[in-house]
Short mmCIF file of C-alpha atoms in Angstrom, two decimals:
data_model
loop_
_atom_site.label_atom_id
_atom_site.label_comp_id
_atom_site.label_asym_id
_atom_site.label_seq_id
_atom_site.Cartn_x
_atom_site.Cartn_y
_atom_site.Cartn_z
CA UNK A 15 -25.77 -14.05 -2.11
CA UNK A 16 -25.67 -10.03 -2.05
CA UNK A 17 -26.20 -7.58 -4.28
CA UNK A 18 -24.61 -4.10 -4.16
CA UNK A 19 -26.00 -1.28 -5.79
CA UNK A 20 -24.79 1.68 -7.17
CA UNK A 21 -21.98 3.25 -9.92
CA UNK A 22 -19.13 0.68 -10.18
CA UNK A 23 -15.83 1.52 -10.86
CA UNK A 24 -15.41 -2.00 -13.09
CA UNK A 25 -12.69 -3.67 -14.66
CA UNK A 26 -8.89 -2.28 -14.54
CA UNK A 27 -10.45 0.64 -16.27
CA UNK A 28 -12.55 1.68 -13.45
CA UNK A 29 -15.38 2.20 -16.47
CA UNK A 30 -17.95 3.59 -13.86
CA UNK A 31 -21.71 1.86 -14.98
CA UNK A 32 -24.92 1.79 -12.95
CA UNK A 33 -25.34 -1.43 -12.01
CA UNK A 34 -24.78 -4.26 -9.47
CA UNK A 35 -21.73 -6.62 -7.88
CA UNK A 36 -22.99 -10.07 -7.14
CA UNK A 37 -21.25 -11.73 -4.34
CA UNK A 38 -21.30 -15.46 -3.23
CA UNK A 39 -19.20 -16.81 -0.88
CA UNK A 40 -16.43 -13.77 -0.55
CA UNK A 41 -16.09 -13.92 -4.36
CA UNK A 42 -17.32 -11.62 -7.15
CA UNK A 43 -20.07 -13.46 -8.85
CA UNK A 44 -21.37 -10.77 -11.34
CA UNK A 45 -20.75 -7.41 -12.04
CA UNK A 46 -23.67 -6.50 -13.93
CA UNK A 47 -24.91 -2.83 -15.48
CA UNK A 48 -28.80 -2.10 -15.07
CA UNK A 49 -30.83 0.63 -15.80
CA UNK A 50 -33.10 -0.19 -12.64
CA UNK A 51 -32.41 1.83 -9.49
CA UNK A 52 -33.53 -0.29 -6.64
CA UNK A 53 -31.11 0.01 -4.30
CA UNK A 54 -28.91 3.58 -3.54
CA UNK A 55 -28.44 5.25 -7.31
CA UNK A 56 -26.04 7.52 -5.20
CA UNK A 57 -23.51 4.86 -4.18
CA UNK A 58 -19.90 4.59 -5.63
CA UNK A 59 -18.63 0.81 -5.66
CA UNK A 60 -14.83 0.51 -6.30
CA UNK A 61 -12.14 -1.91 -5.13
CA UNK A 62 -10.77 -1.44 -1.65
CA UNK A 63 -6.86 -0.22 -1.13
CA UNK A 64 -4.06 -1.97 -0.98
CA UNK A 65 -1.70 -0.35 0.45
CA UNK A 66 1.90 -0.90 -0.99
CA UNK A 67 4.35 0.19 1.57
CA UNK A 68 3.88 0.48 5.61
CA UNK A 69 6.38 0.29 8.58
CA UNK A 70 2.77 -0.58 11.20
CA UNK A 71 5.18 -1.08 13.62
CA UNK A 72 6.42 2.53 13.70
CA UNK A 73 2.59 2.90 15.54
CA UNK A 74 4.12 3.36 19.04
CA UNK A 75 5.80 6.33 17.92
CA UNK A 76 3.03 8.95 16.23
CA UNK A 77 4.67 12.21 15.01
CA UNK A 78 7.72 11.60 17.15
CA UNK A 79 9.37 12.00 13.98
CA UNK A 80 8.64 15.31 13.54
CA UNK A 81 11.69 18.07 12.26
CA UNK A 82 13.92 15.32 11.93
CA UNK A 83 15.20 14.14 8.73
CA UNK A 84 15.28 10.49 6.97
CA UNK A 85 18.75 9.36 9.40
CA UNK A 86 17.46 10.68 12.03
CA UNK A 87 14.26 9.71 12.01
CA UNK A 88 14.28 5.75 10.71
CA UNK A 89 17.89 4.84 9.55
CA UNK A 90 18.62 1.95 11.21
CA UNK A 91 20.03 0.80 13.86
CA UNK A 92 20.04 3.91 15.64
CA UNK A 93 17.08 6.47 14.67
CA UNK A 94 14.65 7.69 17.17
CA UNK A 95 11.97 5.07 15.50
CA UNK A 96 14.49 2.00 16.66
CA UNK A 97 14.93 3.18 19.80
CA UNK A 98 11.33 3.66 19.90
CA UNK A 99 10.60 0.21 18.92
CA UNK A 100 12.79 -1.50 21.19
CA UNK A 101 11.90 0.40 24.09
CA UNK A 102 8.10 -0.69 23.59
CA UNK A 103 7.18 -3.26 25.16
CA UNK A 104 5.16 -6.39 23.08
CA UNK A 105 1.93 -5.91 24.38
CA UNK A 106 1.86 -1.94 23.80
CA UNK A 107 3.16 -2.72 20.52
CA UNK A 108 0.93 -5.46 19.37
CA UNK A 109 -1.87 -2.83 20.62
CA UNK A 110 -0.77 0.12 18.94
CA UNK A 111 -0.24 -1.84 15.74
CA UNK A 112 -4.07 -3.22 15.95
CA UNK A 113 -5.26 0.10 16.02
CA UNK A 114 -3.68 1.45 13.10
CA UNK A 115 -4.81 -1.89 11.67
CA UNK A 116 -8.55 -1.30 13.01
CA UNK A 117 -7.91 2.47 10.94
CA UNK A 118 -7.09 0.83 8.18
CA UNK A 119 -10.06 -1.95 7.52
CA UNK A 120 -12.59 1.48 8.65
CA UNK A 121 -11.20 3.35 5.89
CA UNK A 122 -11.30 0.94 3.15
CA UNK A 123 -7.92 -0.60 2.78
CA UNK A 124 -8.14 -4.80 2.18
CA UNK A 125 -4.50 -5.36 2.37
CA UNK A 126 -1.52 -3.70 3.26
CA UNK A 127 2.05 -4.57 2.36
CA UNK A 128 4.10 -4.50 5.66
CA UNK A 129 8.05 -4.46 6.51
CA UNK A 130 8.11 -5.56 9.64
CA UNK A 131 11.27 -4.84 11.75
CA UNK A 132 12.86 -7.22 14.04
CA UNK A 133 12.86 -10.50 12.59
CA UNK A 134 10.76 -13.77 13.63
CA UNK A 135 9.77 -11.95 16.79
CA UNK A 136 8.43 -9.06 15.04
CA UNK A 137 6.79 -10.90 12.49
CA UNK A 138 4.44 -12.83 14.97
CA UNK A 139 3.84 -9.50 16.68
CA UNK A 140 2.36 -8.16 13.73
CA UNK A 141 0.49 -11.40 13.19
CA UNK A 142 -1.45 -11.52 16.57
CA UNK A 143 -1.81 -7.96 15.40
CA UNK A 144 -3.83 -8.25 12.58
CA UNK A 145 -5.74 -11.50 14.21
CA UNK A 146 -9.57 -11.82 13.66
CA UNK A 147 -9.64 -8.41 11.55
CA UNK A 148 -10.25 -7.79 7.49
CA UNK A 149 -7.71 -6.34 6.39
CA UNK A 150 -5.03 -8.41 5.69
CA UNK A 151 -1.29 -8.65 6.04
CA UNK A 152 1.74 -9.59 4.29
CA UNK A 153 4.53 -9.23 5.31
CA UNK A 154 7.76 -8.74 4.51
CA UNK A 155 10.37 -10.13 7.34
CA UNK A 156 13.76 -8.78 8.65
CA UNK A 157 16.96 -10.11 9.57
CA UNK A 158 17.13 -13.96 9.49
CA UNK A 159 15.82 -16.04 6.88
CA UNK A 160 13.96 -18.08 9.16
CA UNK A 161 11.34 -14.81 8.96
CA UNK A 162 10.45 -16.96 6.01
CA UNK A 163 8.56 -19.44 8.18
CA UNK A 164 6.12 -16.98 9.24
CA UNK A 165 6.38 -13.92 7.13
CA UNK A 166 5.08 -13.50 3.45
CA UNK A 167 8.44 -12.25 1.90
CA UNK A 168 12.01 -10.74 3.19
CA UNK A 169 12.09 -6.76 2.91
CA UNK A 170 15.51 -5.39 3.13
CA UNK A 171 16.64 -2.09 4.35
CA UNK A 172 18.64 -0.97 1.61
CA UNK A 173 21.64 -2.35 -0.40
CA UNK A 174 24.45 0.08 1.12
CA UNK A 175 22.98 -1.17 4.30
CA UNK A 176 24.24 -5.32 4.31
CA UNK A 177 24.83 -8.03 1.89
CA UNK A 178 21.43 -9.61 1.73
CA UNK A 179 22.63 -11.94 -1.18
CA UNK A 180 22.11 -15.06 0.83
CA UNK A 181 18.66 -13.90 2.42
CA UNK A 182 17.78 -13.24 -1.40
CA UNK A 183 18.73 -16.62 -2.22
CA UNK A 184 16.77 -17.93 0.31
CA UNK A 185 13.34 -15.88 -0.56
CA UNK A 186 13.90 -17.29 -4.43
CA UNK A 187 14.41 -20.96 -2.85
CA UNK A 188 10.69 -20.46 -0.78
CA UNK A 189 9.29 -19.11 -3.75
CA UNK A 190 9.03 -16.02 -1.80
CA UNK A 191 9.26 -12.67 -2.81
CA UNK A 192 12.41 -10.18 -2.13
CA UNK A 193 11.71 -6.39 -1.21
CA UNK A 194 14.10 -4.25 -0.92
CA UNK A 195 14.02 0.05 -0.24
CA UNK A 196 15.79 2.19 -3.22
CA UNK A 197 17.12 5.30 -4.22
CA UNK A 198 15.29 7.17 -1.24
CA UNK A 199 18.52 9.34 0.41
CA UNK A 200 20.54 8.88 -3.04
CA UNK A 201 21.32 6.96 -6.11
CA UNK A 202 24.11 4.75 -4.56
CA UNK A 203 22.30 1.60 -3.23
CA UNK A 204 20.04 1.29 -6.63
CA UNK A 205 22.19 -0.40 -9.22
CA UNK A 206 23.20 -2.76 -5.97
CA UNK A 207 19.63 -3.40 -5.63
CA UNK A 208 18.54 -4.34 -8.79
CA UNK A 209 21.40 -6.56 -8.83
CA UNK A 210 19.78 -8.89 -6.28
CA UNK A 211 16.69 -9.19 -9.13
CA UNK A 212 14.35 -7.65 -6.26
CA UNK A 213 10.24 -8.58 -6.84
CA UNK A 214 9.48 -5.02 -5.75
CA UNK A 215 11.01 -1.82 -4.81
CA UNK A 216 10.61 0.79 -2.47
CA UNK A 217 10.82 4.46 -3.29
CA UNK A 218 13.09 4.98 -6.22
CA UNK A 219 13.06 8.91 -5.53
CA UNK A 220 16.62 9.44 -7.12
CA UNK A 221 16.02 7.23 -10.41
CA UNK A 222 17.97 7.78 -13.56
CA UNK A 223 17.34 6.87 -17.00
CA UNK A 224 19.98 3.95 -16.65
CA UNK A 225 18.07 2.91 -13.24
CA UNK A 226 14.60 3.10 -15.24
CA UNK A 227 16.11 0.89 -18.18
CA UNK A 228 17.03 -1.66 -15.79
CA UNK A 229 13.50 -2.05 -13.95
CA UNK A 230 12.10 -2.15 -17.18
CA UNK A 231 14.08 -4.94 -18.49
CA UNK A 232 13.70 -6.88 -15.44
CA UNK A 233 10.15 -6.13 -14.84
CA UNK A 234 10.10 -4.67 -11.10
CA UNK A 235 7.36 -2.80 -9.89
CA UNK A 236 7.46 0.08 -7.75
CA UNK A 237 6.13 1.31 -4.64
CA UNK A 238 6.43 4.97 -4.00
CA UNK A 239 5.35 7.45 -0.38
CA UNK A 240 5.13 10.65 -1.88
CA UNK A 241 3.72 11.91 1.69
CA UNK A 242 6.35 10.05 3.91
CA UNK A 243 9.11 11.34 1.15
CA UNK A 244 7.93 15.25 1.24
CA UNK A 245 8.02 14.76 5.30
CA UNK A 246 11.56 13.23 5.50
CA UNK A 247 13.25 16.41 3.00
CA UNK A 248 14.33 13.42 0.73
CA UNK A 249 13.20 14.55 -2.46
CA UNK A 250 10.36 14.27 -4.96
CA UNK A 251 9.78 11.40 -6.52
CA UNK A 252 9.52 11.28 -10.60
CA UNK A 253 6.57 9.58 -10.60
CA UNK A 254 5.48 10.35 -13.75
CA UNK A 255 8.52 9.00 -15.04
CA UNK A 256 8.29 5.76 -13.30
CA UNK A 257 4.73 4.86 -14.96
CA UNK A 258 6.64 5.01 -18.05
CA UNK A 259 9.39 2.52 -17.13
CA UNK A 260 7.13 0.43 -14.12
CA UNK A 261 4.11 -0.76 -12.46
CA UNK A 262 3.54 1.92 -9.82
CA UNK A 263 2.34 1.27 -6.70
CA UNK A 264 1.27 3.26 -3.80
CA UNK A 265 2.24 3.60 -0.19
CA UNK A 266 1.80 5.47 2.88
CA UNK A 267 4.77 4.18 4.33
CA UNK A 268 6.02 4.67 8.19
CA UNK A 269 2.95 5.14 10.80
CA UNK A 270 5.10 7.35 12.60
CA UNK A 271 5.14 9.97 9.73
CA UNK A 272 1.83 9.63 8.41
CA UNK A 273 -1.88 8.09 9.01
CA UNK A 274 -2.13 5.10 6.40
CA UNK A 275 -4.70 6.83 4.55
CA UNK A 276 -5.00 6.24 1.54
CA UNK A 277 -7.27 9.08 0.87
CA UNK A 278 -4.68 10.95 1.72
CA UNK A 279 -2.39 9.31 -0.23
CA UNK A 280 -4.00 9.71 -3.42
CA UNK A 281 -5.49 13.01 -3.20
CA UNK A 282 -1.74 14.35 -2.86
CA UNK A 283 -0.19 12.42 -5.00
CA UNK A 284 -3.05 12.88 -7.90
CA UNK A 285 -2.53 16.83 -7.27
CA UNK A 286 1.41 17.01 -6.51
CA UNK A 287 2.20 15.44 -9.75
CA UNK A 288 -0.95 16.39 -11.99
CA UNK A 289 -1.28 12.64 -12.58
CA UNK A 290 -4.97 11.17 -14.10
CA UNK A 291 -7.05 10.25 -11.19
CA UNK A 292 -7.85 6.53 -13.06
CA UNK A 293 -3.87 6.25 -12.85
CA UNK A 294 -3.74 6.98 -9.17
CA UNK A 295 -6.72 4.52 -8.77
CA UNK A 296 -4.73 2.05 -10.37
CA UNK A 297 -1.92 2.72 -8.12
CA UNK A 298 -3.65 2.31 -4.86
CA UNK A 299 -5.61 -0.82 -6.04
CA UNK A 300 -4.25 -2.90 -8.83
CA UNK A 301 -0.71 -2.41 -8.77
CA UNK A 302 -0.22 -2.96 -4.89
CA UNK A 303 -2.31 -6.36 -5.30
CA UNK A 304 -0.64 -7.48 -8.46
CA UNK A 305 3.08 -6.81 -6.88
CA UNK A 306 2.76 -9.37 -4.70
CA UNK A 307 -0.08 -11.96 -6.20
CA UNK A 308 -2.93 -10.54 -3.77
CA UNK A 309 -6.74 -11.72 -5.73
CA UNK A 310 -8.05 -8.02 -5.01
CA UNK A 311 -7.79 -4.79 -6.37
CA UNK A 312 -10.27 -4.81 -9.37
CA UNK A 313 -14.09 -5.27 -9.39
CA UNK A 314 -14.34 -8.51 -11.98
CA UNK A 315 -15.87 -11.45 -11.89
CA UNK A 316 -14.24 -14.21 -10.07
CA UNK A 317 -12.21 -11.84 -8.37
CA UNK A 318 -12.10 -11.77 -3.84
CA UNK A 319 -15.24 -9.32 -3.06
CA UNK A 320 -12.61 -6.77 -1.71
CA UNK A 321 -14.87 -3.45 -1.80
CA UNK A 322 -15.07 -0.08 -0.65
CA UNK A 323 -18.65 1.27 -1.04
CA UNK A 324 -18.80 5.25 -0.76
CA UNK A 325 -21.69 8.07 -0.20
CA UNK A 326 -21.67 9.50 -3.58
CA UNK A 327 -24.48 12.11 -1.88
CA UNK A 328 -22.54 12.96 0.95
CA UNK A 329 -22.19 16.26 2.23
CA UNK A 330 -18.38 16.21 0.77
CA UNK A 331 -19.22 14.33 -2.85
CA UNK A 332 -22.70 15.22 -3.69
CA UNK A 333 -22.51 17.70 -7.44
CA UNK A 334 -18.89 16.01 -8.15
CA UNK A 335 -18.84 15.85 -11.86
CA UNK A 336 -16.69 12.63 -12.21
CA UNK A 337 -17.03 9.70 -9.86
CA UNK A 338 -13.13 7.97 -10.35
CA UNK A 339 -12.56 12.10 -9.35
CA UNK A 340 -14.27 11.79 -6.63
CA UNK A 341 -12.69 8.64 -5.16
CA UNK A 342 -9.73 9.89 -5.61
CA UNK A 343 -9.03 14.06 -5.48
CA UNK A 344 -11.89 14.65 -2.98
CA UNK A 345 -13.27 11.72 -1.17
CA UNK A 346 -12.32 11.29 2.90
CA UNK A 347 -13.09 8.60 6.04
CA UNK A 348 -15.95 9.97 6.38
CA UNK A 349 -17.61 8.91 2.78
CA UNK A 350 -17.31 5.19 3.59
CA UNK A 351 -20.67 3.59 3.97
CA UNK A 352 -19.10 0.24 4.10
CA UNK A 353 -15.73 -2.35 3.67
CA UNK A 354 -16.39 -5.43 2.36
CA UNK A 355 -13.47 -7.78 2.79
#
């Protein structure tokens, strides 16, 4: 059993109270709010990331992105980040990839939700990838259904891209679930997409009130990359709009435009849009976990001890006013004290 001290960001709330998480075995025993101060008064205890969109493979290829727009850059077949991937050869990829993956355990993320290019083979890659480490992987496989017997889910492209009707079919038959990017260049592939009753969608930049009505009646949740979005010149997403029609996730989307930090991450998105920091919170926790069935993303009883334990005194957070602020508008890398996963 352990104890960990400090102000806990508790419940899907993220009511911070001094007191304690009790963990047994991996698993939240007690969250429980005390007026003693044995341990660290200064510590901020809050649910580790979960990150809801990442291209990991795209790690062979840092910034070589940069200038170019969305076609350009990761359209596929042909974009400099498909030539990049095939080029690389699978032992410089599986090593690139377990470096960002090494980045993202250090800087508090428990999970990450990965489409992983290049079918079976690419799959496996990113499974030796993420071997032995805490942070852990699902994945969403390309190209044949057969991804299915290694991969999580099936992640398409986008629905102007191929008919992935049968693929769909065959995610639904494994009980798997269906992916699919949205609305990121235009509105064209989005009604197309919804019409294959997707479990989660990517990006929804150019969504429309009919669009909206739709997820909401069919209960998708969303996954947006602000960051990756701004870099790519494809528009703003209306985030704030979203929330009121979805479950809103967060990403940090393709390695090769951005670190998969979700510091980063939230900080912009919290300012871009002027969204509550307890929303954004909720975004890069709760709603990432709960898209796909992950037992993370909220400090409960009974829950996984997935946790993120920050220096509330540090040089960077000491005399913050609000401690979900902190976490979220302020906080960097170099707050963590500690990952538990």
């Amino acid at each position: 059993m352990e104890e960990i001290e400090g102000t806990v960001l508790t419940g899907r709330s993220f009511e911070p109270i001094h007191g304690r998480v009790v963990v047994e075995e991996g698993r939240i025993a007690a969250v429980e709010e005390t007026t003693e101060r044995d341990g660290d008064p200064n510590r901020i205890v809050l649910p580790a990331f979960v990150n809801a969109h990442t291209h990991v493979g795209d790690s062979v290829a840092k910034e070589a992105a940069v200038g170019l727009g969305l076609e350009e850059a990761v359209v596929p077949p042909d974009s400099l980040k498909h030539r990049r991937l095939t080029a690389a050869d699978r032992e410089t990829l599986i090593g690139e990839m377990r470096r960002t993956l090494r980045l993202m355990e250090r800087t508090g993320t428990a999970a990450f939700l990965d489409f992983r290019e290049f079918g079976l083979e690419g799959a496996r890659a990113l499974r030796e990838a993420a071997e032995g480490l805490d942070v852990g992987a699902f994945v969403f496989g390309s190209d044949d259904p057969s991804v299915l017997d290694v991969a999580d889910g099936f992640g398409a492209s986008g629905a102007n891209d191929d008919d992935f009707t049968a693929r769909r079919t065959a995610a639904r038959e494994r009980g798997a679930p269906f992916a699919i990017h949205a609305g990121e260049p235009d509105a064209t592939d989005i009604h197309p997409a919804l019409d294959l009753e997707p479990d989660l969608l990517v990006h929804m930049v150019h969504a429309e009130a009919d669009h909206l009505e739709r997820v909401a009646d069919q209960g998708v949740p969303i996954a947006v990359c602000p960051r990756a979005n701004r870099v790519l010149g494809v528009g703003r997403p209306p985030v704030e709009t979203l929330l009121d029609y979805a479950d809103v996730a967060l990403g940090t989307d393709n390695v090769m435009l951005n670190a998969p930090s979700m510091f980063r991450e939230m900080a912009y998105t919290a300012k871009a849009f002027d969204l509550p920091s307890r929303t954004v919170l909720r975004m890069a926790t709760t709603a990432g976990a709960e898209a796909v069935g992950l037992d993370c993303g909220v400090v409960e009883p009974g829950r996984r001890a997935a946790l993120l334990v920050l220096d509330g005194d540090s040089d960077n957070l000491s005399a913050v006013a609000d401690p979900v602020d902190a976490v979220v508008r302020r906080a960097t890398a170099l707050d963590v004290q500690r990952v538990v996963c």
